[in-house]
PDB file of C-alpha atoms in Angstrom:
ATOM      1  CA  TYR A1313       0.042   0.050   0.048  1.00  0.00           C
ATOM      2  CA  TRP A1314       2.649   2.417  -0.728  1.00  0.00           C
ATOM      3  CA  THR A1315       2.114   5.165  -2.671  1.00  0.00           C
ATOM      4  CA  PHE A1316       4.757   7.865  -4.158  1.00  0.00           C
ATOM      5  CA  ASP A1317       5.842  11.187  -1.742  1.00  0.00           C
ATOM      6  CA  GLU A1318       7.494  13.708  -3.748  1.00  0.00           C
ATOM      7  CA  ASN A1319       9.895  14.300  -0.360  1.00  0.00           C
ATOM      8  CA  LEU A1320      10.155  11.303   1.329  1.00  0.00           C
ATOM      9  CA  GLY A1321       9.919   8.800  -1.765  1.00  0.00           C
ATOM     10  CA  TRP A1322       7.095   6.818  -0.555  1.00  0.00           C
ATOM     11  CA  THR A1323       4.752   6.563   2.564  1.00  0.00           C
ATOM     12  CA  GLN A1324       1.670   4.078   2.823  1.00  0.00           C
ATOM     13  CA  MET A1325      -1.283   5.209   1.628  1.00  0.00           C
ATOM     14  CA  PRO A1326      -2.803   7.963   4.308  1.00  0.00           C
ATOM     15  CA  SER A1327      -5.734   6.878   6.156  1.00  0.00           C
ATOM     16  CA  ARG A1328      -5.823   3.662   5.198  1.00  0.00           C
ATOM     17  CA  ASN A1329      -6.407  -0.038   7.085  1.00  0.00           C
ATOM     18  CA  PHE A1330      -6.401  -3.436   6.797  1.00  0.00           C
ATOM     19  CA  SER A1331      -5.481  -7.087   8.771  1.00  0.00           C
ATOM     20  CA  TYR A1332      -3.875  -9.883   7.996  1.00  0.00           C
ATOM     21  CA  ARG A1333      -2.687 -13.395   9.677  1.00  0.00           C
ATOM     22  CA  VAL A1334       1.198 -13.698   9.729  1.00  0.00           C
ATOM     23  CA  LEU A1335       2.862 -17.243   9.461  1.00  0.00           C
ATOM     24  CA  ASP A1336       1.887 -18.202  13.027  1.00  0.00           C
ATOM     25  CA  GLY A1337      -1.811 -17.559  12.391  1.00  0.00           C
ATOM     26  CA  ASP A1338      -2.324 -14.466  14.656  1.00  0.00           C
ATOM     27  CA  LEU A1339      -4.414 -11.411  13.176  1.00  0.00           C
ATOM     28  CA  VAL A1340      -2.551  -8.094  12.757  1.00  0.00           C
ATOM     29  CA  THR A1341      -4.213  -5.038  11.965  1.00  0.00           C
ATOM     30  CA  VAL A1342      -2.404  -2.362  10.376  1.00  0.00           C
ATOM     31  CA  ASP A1343      -4.106   1.551  10.965  1.00  0.00           C
ATOM     32  CA  VAL A1344      -2.213   4.066   8.589  1.00  0.00           C
ATOM     33  CA  ASN A1345      -2.690   7.774   9.876  1.00  0.00           C
ATOM     34  CA  SER A1346      -3.196  10.622   7.791  1.00  0.00           C
ATOM     35  CA  ARG A1347      -0.096  11.532   6.981  1.00  0.00           C
ATOM     36  CA  GLY A1348       1.154   8.128   5.929  1.00  0.00           C
ATOM     37  CA  PHE A1349       2.886   6.333   8.724  1.00  0.00           C
ATOM     38  CA  ARG A1350       1.560   3.372  10.311  1.00  0.00           C
ATOM     39  CA  ASP A1351       0.479   4.670  13.628  1.00  0.00           C
ATOM     40  CA  ARG A1352      -2.821   6.390  15.329  1.00  0.00           C
ATOM     41  CA  GLU A1353      -3.198  10.108  14.789  1.00  0.00           C
ATOM     42  CA  HIS A1354      -1.062  12.370  17.278  1.00  0.00           C
ATOM     43  CA  ALA A1355      -1.997  16.174  17.614  1.00  0.00           C
ATOM     44  CA  LEU A1356       1.336  18.760  17.093  1.00  0.00           C
ATOM     45  CA  GLU A1357       0.649  20.454  20.493  1.00  0.00           C
ATOM     46  CA  LYS A1358       2.292  18.430  22.702  1.00  0.00           C
ATOM     47  CA  PRO A1359       0.031  17.783  25.918  1.00  0.00           C
ATOM     48  CA  ARG A1360       1.222  18.942  29.741  1.00  0.00           C
ATOM     49  CA  ASP A1361       3.167  16.746  31.591  1.00  0.00           C
ATOM     50  CA  VAL A1362       3.384  14.335  28.744  1.00  0.00           C
ATOM     51  CA  LYS A1363       7.212  13.547  27.118  1.00  0.00           C
ATOM     52  CA  ARG A1364       7.232  11.873  23.415  1.00  0.00           C
ATOM     53  CA  ILE A1365       9.529   9.658  21.199  1.00  0.00           C
ATOM     54  CA  VAL A1366       9.785   9.675  17.738  1.00  0.00           C
ATOM     55  CA  ALA A1367      11.026   6.569  16.130  1.00  0.00           C
ATOM     56  CA  VAL A1368      12.310   7.010  12.772  1.00  0.00           C
ATOM     57  CA  GLY A1369      13.694   4.004  10.613  1.00  0.00           C
ATOM     58  CA  ASP A1370      12.179   1.238   7.908  1.00  0.00           C
ATOM     59  CA  SER A1371      10.129  -1.725   7.906  1.00  0.00           C
ATOM     60  CA  PHE A1372      11.794  -2.527  11.699  1.00  0.00           C
ATOM     61  CA  THR A1373       9.878   0.348  13.099  1.00  0.00           C
ATOM     62  CA  GLU A1374       6.695   0.284  10.696  1.00  0.00           C
ATOM     63  CA  ALA A1375       6.755  -3.098  11.823  1.00  0.00           C
ATOM     64  CA  ILE A1376       3.441  -4.090  10.430  1.00  0.00           C
ATOM     65  CA  GLN A1377       4.200  -8.210  11.325  1.00  0.00           C
ATOM     66  CA  VAL A1378       2.882  -7.078  14.693  1.00  0.00           C
ATOM     67  CA  ASN A1379       0.056  -4.883  16.164  1.00  0.00           C
ATOM     68  CA  LEU A1380       1.047  -1.584  17.147  1.00  0.00           C
ATOM     69  CA  ASP A1381       0.742  -1.950  20.575  1.00  0.00           C
ATOM     70  CA  GLU A1382       3.655  -4.851  20.156  1.00  0.00           C
ATOM     71  CA  THR A1383       5.916  -2.179  18.372  1.00  0.00           C
ATOM     72  CA  TYR A1384       9.423  -1.602  19.719  1.00  0.00           C
ATOM     73  CA  ALA A1385       8.104   2.298  19.680  1.00  0.00           C
ATOM     74  CA  HIS A1386       5.370   1.497  21.938  1.00  0.00           C
ATOM     75  CA  LEU A1387       6.985  -1.010  24.150  1.00  0.00           C
ATOM     76  CA  LEU A1388       9.711   1.134  24.942  1.00  0.00           C
ATOM     77  CA  GLY A1389       7.364   4.429  25.388  1.00  0.00           C
ATOM     78  CA  GLU A1390       5.834   1.859  28.280  1.00  0.00           C
ATOM     79  CA  ALA A1391       8.670   1.153  29.725  1.00  0.00           C
ATOM     80  CA  LEU A1392      10.252   4.763  30.041  1.00  0.00           C
ATOM     81  CA  GLY A1393       6.117   5.364  31.939  1.00  0.00           C
ATOM     82  CA  ARG A1394       6.592   2.992  34.138  1.00  0.00           C
ATOM     83  CA  ASN A1395      10.063   4.391  35.598  1.00  0.00           C
ATOM     84  CA  SER A1396       9.035   8.105  34.936  1.00  0.00           C
ATOM     85  CA  ALA A1397       6.841  10.667  36.358  1.00  0.00           C
ATOM     86  CA  SER A1398       6.229  11.601  33.057  1.00  0.00           C
ATOM     87  CA  SER A1399       3.924   9.961  30.867  1.00  0.00           C
ATOM     88  CA  TRP A1400       5.529   8.833  27.203  1.00  0.00           C
ATOM     89  CA  GLU A1401       3.780   9.383  23.921  1.00  0.00           C
ATOM     90  CA  SER A1402       5.277   7.168  20.929  1.00  0.00           C
ATOM     91  CA  ILE A1403       5.026   8.667  17.543  1.00  0.00           C
ATOM     92  CA  SER A1404       6.487   6.435  14.597  1.00  0.00           C
ATOM     93  CA  LEU A1405       7.588   7.577  11.362  1.00  0.00           C
ATOM     94  CA  GLY A1406       9.287   4.322   9.877  1.00  0.00           C
ATOM     95  CA  ILE A1407       8.394   3.223   6.295  1.00  0.00           C
ATOM     96  CA  GLY A1408       9.967  -0.154   4.581  1.00  0.00           C
ATOM     97  CA  ASP A1409      12.873   0.185   2.554  1.00  0.00           C
ATOM     98  CA  PHE A1410      13.771   3.511   4.110  1.00  0.00           C
ATOM     99  CA  GLY A1411      17.199   4.481   4.073  1.00  0.00           C
ATOM    100  CA  THR A1412      19.005   6.939   6.744  1.00  0.00           C
ATOM    101  CA  ALA A1413      18.765   9.845   4.691  1.00  0.00           C
ATOM    102  CA  GLN A1414      14.855   9.362   4.344  1.00  0.00           C
ATOM    103  CA  ALA A1415      14.733   9.195   8.221  1.00  0.00           C
ATOM    104  CA  LEU A1416      16.562  12.399   8.243  1.00  0.00           C
ATOM    105  CA  LEU A1417      13.820  13.934   5.775  1.00  0.00           C
ATOM    106  CA  ALA A1418      10.815  12.228   7.739  1.00  0.00           C
ATOM    107  CA  LEU A1419      12.073  13.871  10.832  1.00  0.00           C
ATOM    108  CA  GLU A1420      12.474  17.295   9.278  1.00  0.00           C
ATOM    109  CA  GLU A1421       9.131  16.867   7.818  1.00  0.00           C
ATOM    110  CA  TYR A1422       7.055  15.709  10.632  1.00  0.00           C
ATOM    111  CA  GLY A1423       8.897  14.685  13.724  1.00  0.00           C
ATOM    112  CA  PHE A1424      10.586  17.649  14.832  1.00  0.00           C
ATOM    113  CA  ALA A1425       7.194  19.143  14.776  1.00  0.00           C
ATOM    114  CA  PHE A1426       5.852  16.581  17.258  1.00  0.00           C
ATOM    115  CA  ASP A1427       8.365  18.617  19.663  1.00  0.00           C
ATOM    116  CA  PRO A1428      10.095  15.310  20.610  1.00  0.00           C
ATOM    117  CA  ASP A1429      12.161  14.473  24.080  1.00  0.00           C
ATOM    118  CA  LEU A1430      13.900  11.709  22.720  1.00  0.00           C
ATOM    119  CA  VAL A1431      14.796  10.862  18.697  1.00  0.00           C
ATOM    120  CA  VAL A1432      15.336   7.145  18.157  1.00  0.00           C
ATOM    121  CA  LEU A1433      17.097   6.486  14.620  1.00  0.00           C
ATOM    122  CA  GLN A1434      16.790   2.580  13.912  1.00  0.00           C
ATOM    123  CA  ILE A1435      19.549   1.445  11.642  1.00  0.00           C
ATOM    124  CA  PHE A1436      19.710  -2.126   9.643  1.00  0.00           C
ATOM    125  CA  PRO A1437      22.997  -2.394   8.798  1.00  0.00           C
ATOM    126  CA  LEU A1438      22.651  -4.407   5.431  1.00  0.00           C
ATOM    127  CA  ASN A1439      20.224  -2.442   2.868  1.00  0.00           C
ATOM    128  CA  ASP A1440      20.684   0.443   4.688  1.00  0.00           C
ATOM    129  CA  LEU A1441      23.986   0.690   3.623  1.00  0.00           C
ATOM    130  CA  CYS A1442      23.123   0.717  -0.610  1.00  0.00           C
ATOM    131  CA  ASN A1443      19.772   2.858   0.565  1.00  0.00           C
ATOM    132  CA  ASN A1444      22.146   5.478   1.538  1.00  0.00           C
ATOM    133  CA  SER A1445      24.562   5.808  -1.446  1.00  0.00           C
ATOM    134  CA  ILE A1446      23.074   6.818  -5.009  1.00  0.00           C
ATOM    135  CA  GLU A1447      26.334   5.125  -6.101  1.00  0.00           C
ATOM    136  CA  LEU A1448      25.396   1.516  -4.713  1.00  0.00           C
ATOM    137  CA  GLU A1449      21.797   1.943  -6.482  1.00  0.00           C
ATOM    138  CA  GLY A1450      20.222  -1.283  -7.443  1.00  0.00           C
ATOM    139  CA  LEU A1451      22.979  -3.693  -5.370  1.00  0.00           C
ATOM    140  CA  CYS A1452      20.731  -4.307  -2.689  1.00  0.00           C
ATOM    141  CA  LYS A1453      17.944  -5.174  -5.397  1.00  0.00           C
ATOM    142  CA  SER A1454      15.499  -2.859  -4.260  1.00  0.00           C
ATOM    143  CA  GLY A1455      12.619  -1.596  -6.593  1.00  0.00           C
ATOM    144  CA  ASN A1456      12.288   1.716  -4.683  1.00  0.00           C
ATOM    145  CA  ASP A1457      15.923   3.071  -5.938  1.00  0.00           C
ATOM    146  CA  VAL A1458      14.619   5.033  -8.515  1.00  0.00           C
ATOM    147  CA  VAL A1459      12.510   7.377  -6.272  1.00  0.00           C
ATOM    148  CA  ARG A1460      14.299   7.345  -3.505  1.00  0.00           C
ATOM    149  CA  PRO A1461      15.926  10.212  -2.620  1.00  0.00           C
ATOM    150  CA  TYR A1462      19.434  10.164  -1.729  1.00  0.00           C
ATOM    151  CA  PHE A1463      22.297  12.569  -0.799  1.00  0.00           C
ATOM    152  CA  ARG A1464      25.955  13.515  -1.900  1.00  0.00           C
ATOM    153  CA  TYR A1465      28.154  14.943   0.054  1.00  0.00           C
ATOM    154  CA  GLU A1466      29.587  17.877  -2.023  1.00  0.00           C
ATOM    155  CA  ASP A1467      31.536  21.240  -0.180  1.00  0.00           C
ATOM    156  CA  ALA A1468      30.806  20.484   3.088  1.00  0.00           C
ATOM    157  CA  ASP A1469      27.097  20.409   2.475  1.00  0.00           C
ATOM    158  CA  LEU A1470      24.526  17.508   1.693  1.00  0.00           C
ATOM    159  CA  VAL A1471      23.099  17.734  -1.590  1.00  0.00           C
ATOM    160  CA  PRO A1472      19.751  16.235  -2.791  1.00  0.00           C
ATOM    161  CA  ALA A1473      20.402  13.451  -5.431  1.00  0.00           C
ATOM    162  CA  TYR A1474      17.985  11.180  -7.842  1.00  0.00           C
ATOM    163  CA  VAL A1475      18.509   8.156  -9.923  1.00  0.00           C
ATOM    164  CA  GLN A1476      16.219   9.442 -12.264  1.00  0.00           C
ATOM    165  CA  PRO A1477      16.412  13.337 -11.759  1.00  0.00           C
ATOM    166  CA  ILE A1478      13.943  14.467 -14.748  1.00  0.00           C
ATOM    167  CA  ARG A1479      11.443  11.412 -13.978  1.00  0.00           C
ATOM    168  CA  GLN A1480      11.390  12.377 -10.731  1.00  0.00           C
ATOM    169  CA  ARG A1481      10.288  16.414 -11.283  1.00  0.00           C
ATOM    170  CA  LEU A1482       7.848  14.621 -13.898  1.00  0.00           C
ATOM    171  CA  ARG A1483       6.613  12.583 -11.196  1.00  0.00           C
ATOM    172  CA  LYS A1484       6.517  15.625  -8.415  1.00  0.00           C
ATOM    173  CA  TYR A1485       4.409  17.988 -11.342  1.00  0.00           C
ATOM    174  CA  SER A1486       2.542  15.457 -13.356  1.00  0.00           C
ATOM    175  CA  LEU A1487      -0.377  13.546 -11.936  1.00  0.00           C
ATOM    176  CA  THR A1488      -0.505  11.844 -15.223  1.00  0.00           C
ATOM    177  CA  PHE A1489       3.300  10.628 -15.255  1.00  0.00           C
ATOM    178  CA  ARG A1490       3.366   9.737 -11.868  1.00  0.00           C
ATOM    179  CA  LEU A1491       0.348   7.188 -12.952  1.00  0.00           C
ATOM    180  CA  VAL A1492       2.035   5.862 -15.729  1.00  0.00           C
ATOM    181  CA  ASP A1493       5.165   5.633 -14.045  1.00  0.00           C
ATOM    182  CA  GLY A1494       3.672   3.511 -11.036  1.00  0.00           C
ATOM    183  CA  HIS A1495       1.510   1.191 -13.397  1.00  0.00           C
ATOM    184  CA  PHE A1496       4.851   0.536 -15.175  1.00  0.00           C
ATOM    185  CA  ARG A1497       7.074   0.230 -11.879  1.00  0.00           C
ATOM    186  CA  TYR A1498       4.399  -2.441 -10.555  1.00  0.00           C
ATOM    187  CA  TRP A1499       4.435  -4.506 -14.029  1.00  0.00           C
ATOM    188  CA  ARG A1500       8.279  -4.626 -13.993  1.00  0.00           C
ATOM    189  CA  HIS A1501       8.289  -5.777 -10.193  1.00  0.00           C
ATOM    190  CA  THR A1502       5.828  -8.055 -11.037  1.00  0.00           C
ATOM    191  CA  GLN A1503       7.369  -9.180 -14.243  1.00  0.00           C
ATOM    192  CA  ASP A1504      10.969  -8.556 -13.257  1.00  0.00           C
ATOM    193  CA  PRO A1505      11.287  -9.040  -9.247  1.00  0.00           C
ATOM    194  CA  PRO A1506      14.688  -7.402  -8.219  1.00  0.00           C
ATOM    195  CA  MET A1507      15.376 -10.135  -6.086  1.00  0.00           C
ATOM    196  CA  GLN A1508      15.856 -12.132  -9.276  1.00  0.00           C
ATOM    197  CA  ARG A1509      18.084  -9.554 -11.094  1.00  0.00           C
ATOM    198  CA  GLU A1510      21.662 -10.660 -11.515  1.00  0.00           C
ATOM    199  CA  LEU A1511      24.300  -8.267 -10.578  1.00  0.00           C
ATOM    200  CA  ASP A1512      26.354  -6.618 -12.787  1.00  0.00           C
ATOM    201  CA  PRO A1513      30.391  -8.173 -11.986  1.00  0.00           C
ATOM    202  CA  VAL A1514      32.090  -5.363 -13.681  1.00  0.00           C
ATOM    203  CA  ARG A1515      30.219  -2.738 -11.557  1.00  0.00           C
ATOM    204  CA  LEU A1516      31.033  -4.944  -8.340  1.00  0.00           C
ATOM    205  CA  ARG A1517      34.484  -5.118  -9.159  1.00  0.00           C
ATOM    206  CA  ASN A1518      34.980  -1.437 -10.214  1.00  0.00           C
ATOM    207  CA  LEU A1519      32.856  -0.448  -6.609  1.00  0.00           C
ATOM    208  CA  GLY A1520      35.509  -2.865  -4.851  1.00  0.00           C
ATOM    209  CA  PHE A1521      33.238  -5.835  -4.096  1.00  0.00           C
ATOM    210  CA  GLY A1522      35.424  -7.954  -6.484  1.00  0.00           C
ATOM    211  CA  ALA A1523      33.200 -11.146  -6.498  1.00  0.00           C
ATOM    212  CA  LEU A1524      31.157 -10.815  -3.725  1.00  0.00           C
ATOM    213  CA  PRO A1525      27.592  -9.165  -4.015  1.00  0.00           C
ATOM    214  CA  PRO A1526      26.762  -6.715  -1.101  1.00  0.00           C
ATOM    215  CA  LEU A1527      23.494  -9.903  -0.037  1.00  0.00           C
TER     216      LEU A1527
END
């Protein structure tokens, strides 16, 4: 249920919910709030005597495999509340397949507006390495890399970068192109799954991986 987002690359479709059974048979309910994150709605103004956690990361933070009260962000909030004079409110900004650059953008666009007392950055030290570098695009076999926002480090500053800069502008400003492009990328994902694509050995060697693929 991901949908294109011009700043973050993608989010969940806002204000949706679905339920499904995981492998052990338990029923999991996933509610997506109006901002497109797997979480309940949160007012921007922080209540009196309440402290806030904002958690950013990828699918480990999104955690659609468990119910919301079983996610690490909410369990952490409950644990802090039991050992504090204040109650803690947990806010999740995790989206599956996000890299750390996207976590930063989510924090800047949404997270800081909640006036957090604690920010938790969750990192998965495998595909996050690819997700954070445009030079490694495609090596972790994600179909999302073509819309993923990256950063380059130039002149002591972070500069936004995209794999397809022209198409990215069309996705941002043309609804027609966005719909056609989305259907095409979905078709390609089903007909030519990224996880089944062979990696270019010459590119791997030039990047210093030798014969060993990143995954």
